[in-house]
mmCIF file of N, CA and C in Angstrom:
data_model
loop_
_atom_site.group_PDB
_atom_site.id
_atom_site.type_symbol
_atom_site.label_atom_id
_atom_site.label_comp_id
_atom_site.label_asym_id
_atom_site.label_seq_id
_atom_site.Cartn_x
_atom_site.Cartn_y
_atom_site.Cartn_z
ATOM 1 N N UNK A 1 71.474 195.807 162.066
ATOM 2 C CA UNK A 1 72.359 196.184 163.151
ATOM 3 C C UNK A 1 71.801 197.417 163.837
ATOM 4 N N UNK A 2 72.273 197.715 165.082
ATOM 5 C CA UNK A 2 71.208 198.852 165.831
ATOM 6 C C UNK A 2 72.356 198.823 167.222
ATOM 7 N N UNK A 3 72.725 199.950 167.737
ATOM 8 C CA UNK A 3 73.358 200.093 168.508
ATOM 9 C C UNK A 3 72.380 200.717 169.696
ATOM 10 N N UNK A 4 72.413 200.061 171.075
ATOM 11 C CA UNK A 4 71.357 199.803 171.812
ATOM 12 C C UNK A 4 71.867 200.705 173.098
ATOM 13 N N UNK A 5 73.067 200.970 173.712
ATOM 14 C CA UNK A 5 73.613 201.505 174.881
ATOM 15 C C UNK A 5 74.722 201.743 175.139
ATOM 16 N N UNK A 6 75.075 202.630 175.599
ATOM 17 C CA UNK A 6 76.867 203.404 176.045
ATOM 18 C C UNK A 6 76.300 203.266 177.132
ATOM 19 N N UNK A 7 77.715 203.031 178.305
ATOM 20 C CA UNK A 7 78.144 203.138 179.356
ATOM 21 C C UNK A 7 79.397 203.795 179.514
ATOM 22 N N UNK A 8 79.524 204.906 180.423
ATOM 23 C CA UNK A 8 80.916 205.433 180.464
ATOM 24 C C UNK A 8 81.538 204.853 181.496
ATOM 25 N N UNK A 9 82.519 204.483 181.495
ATOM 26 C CA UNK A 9 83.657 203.931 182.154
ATOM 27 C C UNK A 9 84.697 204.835 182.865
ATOM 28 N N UNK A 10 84.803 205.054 184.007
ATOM 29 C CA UNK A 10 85.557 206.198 184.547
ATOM 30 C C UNK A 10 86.537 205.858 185.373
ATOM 31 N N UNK A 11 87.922 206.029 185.324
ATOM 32 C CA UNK A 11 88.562 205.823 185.912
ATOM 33 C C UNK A 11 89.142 206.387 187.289
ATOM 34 N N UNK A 12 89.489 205.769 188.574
ATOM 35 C CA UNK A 12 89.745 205.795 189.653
ATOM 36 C C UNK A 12 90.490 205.352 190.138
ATOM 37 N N UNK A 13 91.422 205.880 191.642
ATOM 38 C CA UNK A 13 92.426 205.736 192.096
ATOM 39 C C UNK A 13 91.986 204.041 193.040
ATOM 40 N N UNK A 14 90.999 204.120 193.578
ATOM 41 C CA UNK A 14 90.409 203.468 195.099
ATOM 42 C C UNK A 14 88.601 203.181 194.674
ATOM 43 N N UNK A 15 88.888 201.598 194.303
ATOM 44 C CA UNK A 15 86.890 201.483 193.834
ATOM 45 C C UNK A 15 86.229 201.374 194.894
ATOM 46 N N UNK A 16 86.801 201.138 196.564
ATOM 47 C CA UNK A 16 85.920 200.830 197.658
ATOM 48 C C UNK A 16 85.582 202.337 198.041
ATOM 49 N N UNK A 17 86.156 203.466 197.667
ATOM 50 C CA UNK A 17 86.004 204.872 198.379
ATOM 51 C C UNK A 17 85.280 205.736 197.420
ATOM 52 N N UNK A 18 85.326 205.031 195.822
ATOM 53 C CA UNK A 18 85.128 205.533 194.661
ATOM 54 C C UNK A 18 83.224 204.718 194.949
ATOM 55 N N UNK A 19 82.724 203.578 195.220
ATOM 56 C CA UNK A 19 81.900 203.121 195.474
ATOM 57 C C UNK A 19 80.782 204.324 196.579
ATOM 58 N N UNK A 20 81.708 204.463 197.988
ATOM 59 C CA UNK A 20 81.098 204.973 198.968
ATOM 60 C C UNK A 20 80.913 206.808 198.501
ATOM 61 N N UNK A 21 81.674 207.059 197.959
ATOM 62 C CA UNK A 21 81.754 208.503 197.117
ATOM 63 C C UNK A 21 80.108 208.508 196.172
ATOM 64 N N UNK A 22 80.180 207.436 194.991
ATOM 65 C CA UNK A 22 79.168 207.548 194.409
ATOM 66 C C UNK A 22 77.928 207.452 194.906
ATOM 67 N N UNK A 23 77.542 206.061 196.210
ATOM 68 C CA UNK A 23 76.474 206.354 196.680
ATOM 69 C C UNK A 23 76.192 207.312 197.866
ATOM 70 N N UNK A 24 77.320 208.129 198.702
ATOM 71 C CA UNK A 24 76.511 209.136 200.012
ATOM 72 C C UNK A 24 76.441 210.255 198.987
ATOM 73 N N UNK A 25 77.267 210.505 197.956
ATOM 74 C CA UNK A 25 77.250 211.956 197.741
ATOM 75 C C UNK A 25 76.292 211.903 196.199
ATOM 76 N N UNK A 26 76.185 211.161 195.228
ATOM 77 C CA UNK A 26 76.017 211.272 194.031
ATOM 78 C C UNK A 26 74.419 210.324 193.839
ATOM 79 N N UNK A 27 74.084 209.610 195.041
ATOM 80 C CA UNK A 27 73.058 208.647 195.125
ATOM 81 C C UNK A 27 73.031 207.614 194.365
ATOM 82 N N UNK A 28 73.952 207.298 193.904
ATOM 83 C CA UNK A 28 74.126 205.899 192.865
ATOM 84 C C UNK A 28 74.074 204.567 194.514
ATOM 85 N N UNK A 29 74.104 203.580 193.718
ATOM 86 C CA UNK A 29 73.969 202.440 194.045
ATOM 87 C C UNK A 29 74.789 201.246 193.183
ATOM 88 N N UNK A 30 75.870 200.552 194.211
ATOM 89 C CA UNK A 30 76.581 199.607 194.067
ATOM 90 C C UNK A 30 76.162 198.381 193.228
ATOM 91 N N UNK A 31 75.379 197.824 192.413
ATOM 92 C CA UNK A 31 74.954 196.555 192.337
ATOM 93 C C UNK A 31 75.776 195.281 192.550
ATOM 94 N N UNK A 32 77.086 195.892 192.065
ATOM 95 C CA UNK A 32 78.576 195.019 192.084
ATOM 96 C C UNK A 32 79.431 195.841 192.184
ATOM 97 N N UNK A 33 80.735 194.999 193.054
ATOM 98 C CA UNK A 33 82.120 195.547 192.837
ATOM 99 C C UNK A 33 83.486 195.079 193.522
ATOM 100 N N UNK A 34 84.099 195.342 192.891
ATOM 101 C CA UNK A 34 85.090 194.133 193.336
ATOM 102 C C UNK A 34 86.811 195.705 193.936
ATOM 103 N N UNK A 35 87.818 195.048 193.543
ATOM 104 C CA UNK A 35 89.161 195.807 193.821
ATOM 105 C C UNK A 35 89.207 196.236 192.528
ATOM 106 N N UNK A 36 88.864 195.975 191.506
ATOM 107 C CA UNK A 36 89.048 196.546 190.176
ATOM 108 C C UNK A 36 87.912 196.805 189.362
ATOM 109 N N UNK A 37 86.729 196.844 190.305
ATOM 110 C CA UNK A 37 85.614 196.994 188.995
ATOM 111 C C UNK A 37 84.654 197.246 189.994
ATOM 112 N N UNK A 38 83.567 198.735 189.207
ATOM 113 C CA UNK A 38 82.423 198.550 189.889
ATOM 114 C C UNK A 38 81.496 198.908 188.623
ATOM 115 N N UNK A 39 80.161 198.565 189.333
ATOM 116 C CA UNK A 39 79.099 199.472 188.630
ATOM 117 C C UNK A 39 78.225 199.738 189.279
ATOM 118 N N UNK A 40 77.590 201.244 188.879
ATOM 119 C CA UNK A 40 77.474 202.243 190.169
ATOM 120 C C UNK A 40 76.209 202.464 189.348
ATOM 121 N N UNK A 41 74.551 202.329 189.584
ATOM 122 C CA UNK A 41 73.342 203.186 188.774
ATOM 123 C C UNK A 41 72.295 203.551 189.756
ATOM 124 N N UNK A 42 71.778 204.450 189.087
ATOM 125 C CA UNK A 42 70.834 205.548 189.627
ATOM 126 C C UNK A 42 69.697 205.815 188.389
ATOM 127 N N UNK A 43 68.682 205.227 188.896
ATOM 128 C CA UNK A 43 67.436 205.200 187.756
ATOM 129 C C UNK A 43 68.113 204.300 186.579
ATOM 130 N N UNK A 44 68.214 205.086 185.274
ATOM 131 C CA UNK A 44 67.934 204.189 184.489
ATOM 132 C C UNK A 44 69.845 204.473 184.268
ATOM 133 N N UNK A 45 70.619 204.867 184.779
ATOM 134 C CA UNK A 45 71.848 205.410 184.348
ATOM 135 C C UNK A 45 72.642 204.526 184.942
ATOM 136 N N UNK A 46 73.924 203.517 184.171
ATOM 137 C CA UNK A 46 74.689 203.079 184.764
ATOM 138 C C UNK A 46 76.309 203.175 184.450
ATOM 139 N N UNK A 47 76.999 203.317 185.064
ATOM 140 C CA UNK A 47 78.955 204.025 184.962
ATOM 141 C C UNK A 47 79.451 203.185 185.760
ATOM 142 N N UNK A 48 80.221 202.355 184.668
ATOM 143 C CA UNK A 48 81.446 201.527 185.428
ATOM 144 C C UNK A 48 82.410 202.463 185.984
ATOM 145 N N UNK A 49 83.176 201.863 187.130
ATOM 146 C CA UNK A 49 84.250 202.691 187.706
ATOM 147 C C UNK A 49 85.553 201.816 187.340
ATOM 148 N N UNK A 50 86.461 201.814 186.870
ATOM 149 C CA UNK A 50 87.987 201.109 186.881
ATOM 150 C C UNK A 50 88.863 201.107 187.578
ATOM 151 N N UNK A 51 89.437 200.501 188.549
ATOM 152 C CA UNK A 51 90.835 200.783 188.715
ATOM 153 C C UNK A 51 91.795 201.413 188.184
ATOM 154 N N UNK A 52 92.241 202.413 188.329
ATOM 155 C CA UNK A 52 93.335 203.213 187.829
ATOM 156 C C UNK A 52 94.459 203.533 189.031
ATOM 157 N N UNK A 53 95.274 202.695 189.224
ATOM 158 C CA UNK A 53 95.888 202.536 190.629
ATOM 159 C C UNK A 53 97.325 201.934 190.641
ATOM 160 N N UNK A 54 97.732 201.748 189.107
ATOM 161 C CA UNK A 54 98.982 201.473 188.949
ATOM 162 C C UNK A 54 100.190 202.523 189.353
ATOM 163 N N UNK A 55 100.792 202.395 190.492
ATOM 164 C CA UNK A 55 101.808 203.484 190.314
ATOM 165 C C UNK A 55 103.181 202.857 190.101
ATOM 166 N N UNK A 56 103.657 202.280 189.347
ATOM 167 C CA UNK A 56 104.839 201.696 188.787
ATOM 168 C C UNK A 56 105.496 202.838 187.985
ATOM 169 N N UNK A 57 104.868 203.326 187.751
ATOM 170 C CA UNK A 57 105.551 204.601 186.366
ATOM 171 C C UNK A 57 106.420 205.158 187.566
ATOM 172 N N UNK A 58 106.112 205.405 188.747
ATOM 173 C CA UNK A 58 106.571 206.639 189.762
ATOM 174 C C UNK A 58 108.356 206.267 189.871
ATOM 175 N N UNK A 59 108.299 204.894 189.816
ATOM 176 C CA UNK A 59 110.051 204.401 190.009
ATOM 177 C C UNK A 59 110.819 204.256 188.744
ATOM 178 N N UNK A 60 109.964 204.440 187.275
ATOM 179 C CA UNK A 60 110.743 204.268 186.027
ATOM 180 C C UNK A 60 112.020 205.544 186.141
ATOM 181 N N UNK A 61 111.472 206.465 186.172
ATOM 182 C CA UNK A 61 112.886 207.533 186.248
ATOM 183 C C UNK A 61 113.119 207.364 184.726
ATOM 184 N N UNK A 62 114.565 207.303 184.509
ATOM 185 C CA UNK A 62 114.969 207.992 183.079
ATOM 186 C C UNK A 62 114.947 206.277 182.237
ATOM 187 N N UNK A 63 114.853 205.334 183.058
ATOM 188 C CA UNK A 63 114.258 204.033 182.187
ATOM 189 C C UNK A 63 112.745 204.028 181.537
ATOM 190 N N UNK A 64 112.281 205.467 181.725
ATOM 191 C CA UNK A 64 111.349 205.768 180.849
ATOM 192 C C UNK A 64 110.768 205.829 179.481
ATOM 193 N N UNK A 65 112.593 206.056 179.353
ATOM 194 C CA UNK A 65 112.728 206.269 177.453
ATOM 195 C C UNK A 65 112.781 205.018 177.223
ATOM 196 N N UNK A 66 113.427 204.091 177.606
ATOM 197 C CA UNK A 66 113.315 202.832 176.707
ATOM 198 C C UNK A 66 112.421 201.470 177.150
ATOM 199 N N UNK A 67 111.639 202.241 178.615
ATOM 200 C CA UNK A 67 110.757 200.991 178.994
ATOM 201 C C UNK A 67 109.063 202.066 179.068
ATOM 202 N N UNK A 68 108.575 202.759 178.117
ATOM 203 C CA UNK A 68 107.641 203.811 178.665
ATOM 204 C C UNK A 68 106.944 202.945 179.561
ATOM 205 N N UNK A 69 105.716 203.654 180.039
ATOM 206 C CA UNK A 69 104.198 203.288 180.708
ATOM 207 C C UNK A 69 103.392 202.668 179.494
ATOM 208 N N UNK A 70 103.183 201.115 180.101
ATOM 209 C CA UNK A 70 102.370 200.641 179.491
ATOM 210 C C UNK A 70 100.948 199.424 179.845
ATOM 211 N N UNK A 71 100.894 200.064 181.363
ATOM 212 C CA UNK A 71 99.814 199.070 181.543
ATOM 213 C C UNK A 71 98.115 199.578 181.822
ATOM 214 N N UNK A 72 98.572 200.641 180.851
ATOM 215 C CA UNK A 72 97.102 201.463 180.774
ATOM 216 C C UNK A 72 96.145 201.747 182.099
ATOM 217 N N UNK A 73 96.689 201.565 183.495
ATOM 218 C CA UNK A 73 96.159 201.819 184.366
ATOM 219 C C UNK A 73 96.716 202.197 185.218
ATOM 220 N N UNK A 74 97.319 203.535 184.900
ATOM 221 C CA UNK A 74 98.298 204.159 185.426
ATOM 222 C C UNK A 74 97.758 205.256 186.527
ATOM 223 N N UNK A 75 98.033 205.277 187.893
ATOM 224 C CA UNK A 75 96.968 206.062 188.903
ATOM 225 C C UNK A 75 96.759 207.761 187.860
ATOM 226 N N UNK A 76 97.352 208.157 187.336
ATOM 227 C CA UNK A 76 97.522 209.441 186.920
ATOM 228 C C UNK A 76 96.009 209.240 185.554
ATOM 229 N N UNK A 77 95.976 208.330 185.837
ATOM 230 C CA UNK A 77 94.928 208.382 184.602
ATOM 231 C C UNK A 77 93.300 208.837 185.180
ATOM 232 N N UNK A 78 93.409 208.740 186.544
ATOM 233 C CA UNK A 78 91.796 208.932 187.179
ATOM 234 C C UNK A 78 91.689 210.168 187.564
ATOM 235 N N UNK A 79 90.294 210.732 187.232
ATOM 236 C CA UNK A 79 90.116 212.519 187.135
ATOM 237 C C UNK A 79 90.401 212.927 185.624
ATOM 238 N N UNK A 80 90.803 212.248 184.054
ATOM 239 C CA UNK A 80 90.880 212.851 183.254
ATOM 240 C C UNK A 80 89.614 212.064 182.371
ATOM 241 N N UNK A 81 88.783 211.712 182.706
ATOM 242 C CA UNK A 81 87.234 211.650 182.087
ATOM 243 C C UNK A 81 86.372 212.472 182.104
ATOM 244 N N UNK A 82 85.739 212.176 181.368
ATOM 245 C CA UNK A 82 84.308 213.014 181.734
ATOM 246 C C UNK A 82 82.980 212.127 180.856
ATOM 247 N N UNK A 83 81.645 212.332 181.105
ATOM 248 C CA UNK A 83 80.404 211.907 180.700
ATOM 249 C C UNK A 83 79.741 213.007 180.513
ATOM 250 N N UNK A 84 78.578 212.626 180.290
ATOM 251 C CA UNK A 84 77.248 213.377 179.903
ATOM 252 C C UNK A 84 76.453 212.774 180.319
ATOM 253 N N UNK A 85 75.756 212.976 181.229
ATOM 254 C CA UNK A 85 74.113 212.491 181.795
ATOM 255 C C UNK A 85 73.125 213.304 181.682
ATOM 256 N N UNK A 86 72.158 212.812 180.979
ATOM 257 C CA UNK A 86 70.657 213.181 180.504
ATOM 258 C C UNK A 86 69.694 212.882 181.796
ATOM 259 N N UNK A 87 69.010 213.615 181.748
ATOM 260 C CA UNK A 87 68.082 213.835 183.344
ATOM 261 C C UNK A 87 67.233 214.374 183.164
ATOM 262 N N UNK A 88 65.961 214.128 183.838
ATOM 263 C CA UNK A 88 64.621 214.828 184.017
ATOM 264 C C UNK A 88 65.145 215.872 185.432
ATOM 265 N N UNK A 89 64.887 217.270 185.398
ATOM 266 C CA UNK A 89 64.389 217.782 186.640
ATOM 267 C C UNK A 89 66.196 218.264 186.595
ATOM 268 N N UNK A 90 66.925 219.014 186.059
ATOM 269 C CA UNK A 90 67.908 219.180 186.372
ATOM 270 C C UNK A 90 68.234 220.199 187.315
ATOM 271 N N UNK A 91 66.864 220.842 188.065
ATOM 272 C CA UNK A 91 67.092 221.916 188.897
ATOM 273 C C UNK A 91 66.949 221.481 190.271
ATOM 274 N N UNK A 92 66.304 220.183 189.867
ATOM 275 C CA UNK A 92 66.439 219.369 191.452
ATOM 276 C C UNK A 92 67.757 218.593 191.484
ATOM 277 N N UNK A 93 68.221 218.266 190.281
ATOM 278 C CA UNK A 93 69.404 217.586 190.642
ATOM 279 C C UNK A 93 70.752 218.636 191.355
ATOM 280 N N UNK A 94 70.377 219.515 190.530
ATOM 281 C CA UNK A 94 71.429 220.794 191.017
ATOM 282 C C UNK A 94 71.559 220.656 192.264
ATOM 283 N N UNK A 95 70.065 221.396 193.307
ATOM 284 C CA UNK A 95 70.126 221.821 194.363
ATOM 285 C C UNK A 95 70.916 220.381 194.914
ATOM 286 N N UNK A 96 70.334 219.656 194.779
ATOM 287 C CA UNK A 96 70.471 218.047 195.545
ATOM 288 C C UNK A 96 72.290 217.984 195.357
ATOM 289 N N UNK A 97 72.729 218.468 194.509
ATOM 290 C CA UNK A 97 74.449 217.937 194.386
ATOM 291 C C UNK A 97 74.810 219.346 194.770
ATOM 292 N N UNK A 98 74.603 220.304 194.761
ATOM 293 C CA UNK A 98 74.942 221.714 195.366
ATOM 294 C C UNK A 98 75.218 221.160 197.104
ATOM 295 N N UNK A 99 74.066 220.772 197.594
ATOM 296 C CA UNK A 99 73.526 220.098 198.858
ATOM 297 C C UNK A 99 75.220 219.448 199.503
ATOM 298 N N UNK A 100 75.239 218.796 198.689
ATOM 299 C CA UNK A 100 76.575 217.752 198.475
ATOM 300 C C UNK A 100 78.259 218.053 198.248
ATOM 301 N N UNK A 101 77.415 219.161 197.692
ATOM 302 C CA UNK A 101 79.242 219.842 197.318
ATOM 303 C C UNK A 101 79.854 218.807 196.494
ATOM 304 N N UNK A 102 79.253 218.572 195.382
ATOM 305 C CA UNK A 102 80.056 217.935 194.215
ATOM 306 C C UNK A 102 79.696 219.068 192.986
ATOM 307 N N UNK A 103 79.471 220.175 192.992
ATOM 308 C CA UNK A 103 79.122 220.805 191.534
ATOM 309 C C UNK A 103 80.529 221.631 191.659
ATOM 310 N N UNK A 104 80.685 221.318 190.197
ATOM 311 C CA UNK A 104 81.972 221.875 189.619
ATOM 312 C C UNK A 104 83.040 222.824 190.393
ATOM 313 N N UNK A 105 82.116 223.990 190.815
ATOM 314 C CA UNK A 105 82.728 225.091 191.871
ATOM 315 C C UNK A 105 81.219 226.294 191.987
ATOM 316 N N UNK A 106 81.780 227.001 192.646
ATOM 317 C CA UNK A 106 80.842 227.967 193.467
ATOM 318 C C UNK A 106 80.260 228.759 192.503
ATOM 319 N N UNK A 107 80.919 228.840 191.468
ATOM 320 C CA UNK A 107 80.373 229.616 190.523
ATOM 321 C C UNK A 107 79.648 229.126 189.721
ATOM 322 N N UNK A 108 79.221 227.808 189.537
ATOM 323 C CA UNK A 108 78.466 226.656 189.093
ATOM 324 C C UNK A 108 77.090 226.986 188.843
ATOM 325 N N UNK A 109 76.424 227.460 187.823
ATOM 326 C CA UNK A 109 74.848 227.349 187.858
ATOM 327 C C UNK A 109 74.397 226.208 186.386
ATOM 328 N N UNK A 110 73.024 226.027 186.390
ATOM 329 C CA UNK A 110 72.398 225.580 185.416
ATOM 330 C C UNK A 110 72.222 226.473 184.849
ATOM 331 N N UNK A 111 73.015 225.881 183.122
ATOM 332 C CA UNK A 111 72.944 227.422 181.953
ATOM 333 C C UNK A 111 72.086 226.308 180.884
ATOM 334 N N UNK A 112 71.424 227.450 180.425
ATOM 335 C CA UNK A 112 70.901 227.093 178.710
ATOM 336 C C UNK A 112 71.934 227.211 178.044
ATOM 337 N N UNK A 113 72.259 226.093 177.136
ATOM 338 C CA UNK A 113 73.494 226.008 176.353
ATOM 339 C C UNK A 113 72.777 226.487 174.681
ATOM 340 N N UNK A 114 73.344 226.833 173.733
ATOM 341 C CA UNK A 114 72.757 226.834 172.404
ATOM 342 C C UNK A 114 72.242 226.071 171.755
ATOM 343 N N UNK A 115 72.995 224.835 172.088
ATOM 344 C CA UNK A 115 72.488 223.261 171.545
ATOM 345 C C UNK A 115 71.347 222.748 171.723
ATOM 346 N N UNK A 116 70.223 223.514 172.850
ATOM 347 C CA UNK A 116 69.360 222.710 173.177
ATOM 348 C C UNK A 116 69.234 221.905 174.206
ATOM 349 N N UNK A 117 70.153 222.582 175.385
ATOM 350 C CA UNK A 117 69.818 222.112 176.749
ATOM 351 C C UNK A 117 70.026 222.708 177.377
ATOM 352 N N UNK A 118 69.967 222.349 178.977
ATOM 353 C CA UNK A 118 69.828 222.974 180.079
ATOM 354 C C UNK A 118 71.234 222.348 180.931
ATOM 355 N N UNK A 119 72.283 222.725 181.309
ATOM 356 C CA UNK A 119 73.247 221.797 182.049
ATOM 357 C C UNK A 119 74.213 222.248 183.432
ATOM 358 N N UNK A 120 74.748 221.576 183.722
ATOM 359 C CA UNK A 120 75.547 221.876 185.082
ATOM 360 C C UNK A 120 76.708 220.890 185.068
ATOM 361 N N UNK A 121 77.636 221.496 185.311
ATOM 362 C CA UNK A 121 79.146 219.819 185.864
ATOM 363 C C UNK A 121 79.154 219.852 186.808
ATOM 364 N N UNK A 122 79.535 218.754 186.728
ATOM 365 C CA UNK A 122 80.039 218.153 188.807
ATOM 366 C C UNK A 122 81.457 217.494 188.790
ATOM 367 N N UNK A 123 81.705 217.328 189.600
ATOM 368 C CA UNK A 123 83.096 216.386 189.829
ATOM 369 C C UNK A 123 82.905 215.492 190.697
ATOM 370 N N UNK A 124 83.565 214.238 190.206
ATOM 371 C CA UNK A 124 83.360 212.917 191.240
ATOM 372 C C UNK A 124 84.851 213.205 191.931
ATOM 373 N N UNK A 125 84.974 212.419 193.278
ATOM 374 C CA UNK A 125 86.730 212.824 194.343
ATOM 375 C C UNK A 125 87.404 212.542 193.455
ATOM 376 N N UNK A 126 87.450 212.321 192.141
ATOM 377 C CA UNK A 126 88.957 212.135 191.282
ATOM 378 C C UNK A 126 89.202 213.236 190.633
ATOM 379 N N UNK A 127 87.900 213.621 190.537
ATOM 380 C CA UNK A 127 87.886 215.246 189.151
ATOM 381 C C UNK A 127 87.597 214.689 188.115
ATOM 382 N N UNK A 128 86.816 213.215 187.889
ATOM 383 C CA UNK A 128 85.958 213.145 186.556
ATOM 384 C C UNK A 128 85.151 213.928 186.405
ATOM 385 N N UNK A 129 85.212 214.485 185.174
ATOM 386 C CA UNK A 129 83.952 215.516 185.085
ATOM 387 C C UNK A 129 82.392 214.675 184.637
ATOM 388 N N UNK A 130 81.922 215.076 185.349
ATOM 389 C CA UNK A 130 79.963 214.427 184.948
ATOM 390 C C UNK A 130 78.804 215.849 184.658
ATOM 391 N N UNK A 131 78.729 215.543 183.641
ATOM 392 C CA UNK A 131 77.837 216.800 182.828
ATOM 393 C C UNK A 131 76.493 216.408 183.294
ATOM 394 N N UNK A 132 75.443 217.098 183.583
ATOM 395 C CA UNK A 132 74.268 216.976 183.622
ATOM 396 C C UNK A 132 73.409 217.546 182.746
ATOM 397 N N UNK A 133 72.201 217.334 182.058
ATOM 398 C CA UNK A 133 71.607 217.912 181.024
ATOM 399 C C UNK A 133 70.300 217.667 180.986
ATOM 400 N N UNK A 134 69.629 218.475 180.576
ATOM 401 C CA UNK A 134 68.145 218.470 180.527
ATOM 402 C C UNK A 134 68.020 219.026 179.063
ATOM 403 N N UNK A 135 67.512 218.258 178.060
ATOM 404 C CA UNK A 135 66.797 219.205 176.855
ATOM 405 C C UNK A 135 65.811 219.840 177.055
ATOM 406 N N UNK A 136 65.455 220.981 176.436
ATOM 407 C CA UNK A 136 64.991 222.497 176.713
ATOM 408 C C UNK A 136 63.600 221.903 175.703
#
């Protein structure tokens, strides 16, 4: 047995804006995607996007207690992910998403972490967090 590949799966409000988001600003590329599903890669890296667009919870009100949220794709669920992406050249990726205005915030640099890398966050329009990393 041998475990061969992770893909992170990130959830989103809107996959047609969540699509056009990943490729002008993040340079990914669409291969597929539908109203509920994409997959978005760039070199050798690929991240499904989900639908997360249920807003039914918004009208439960106090039928909450005895009917909770249960269709696991609840809009409130997109923006609370995050990944880790491994990268060659993370000082070009910086400038290039700096460029873009997707890095975390202004105060954002590439730090040497203790662990043995080099990294930066970004945020996709939901507020998934996407780590970038270079080993040192």
């Amino acid at each position: 047995m041998k475990m061969m590949k992770t893909i992170p799966a990130l959830p989103v409000q809107n996959i047609e804006e969540s699509v056009k988001f990943y490729s002008e600003k993040l340079g990914f590329t669409a291969p597929y995607y539908d109203d509920g599903f994409a997959k978005v890669v760039r070199d050798e890296i690929e991240i499904h996007l989900w639908a997360s667009s249920d807003e039914s919870w918004k009208n439960k009100g106090l039928s909450l207690v005895a009917d909770p949220i249960g269709s696991g794709a609840e809009s409130f669920l997109a923006g609370t992910a995050s990944c880790r992406i491994e990268v060659q050249g993370i000082d070009e990726l910086y400038e290039e998403y700096k460029k873009q205005g997707v890095i975390y915030d202004s105060e954002t640099v590439v730090e040497d972490q203790p662990w043995g890398d080099r990294e930066f966050p970004a945020l996709d329009h939901h507020r998934n967090l996407l780590t970038f990393y270079e080993e040192i």
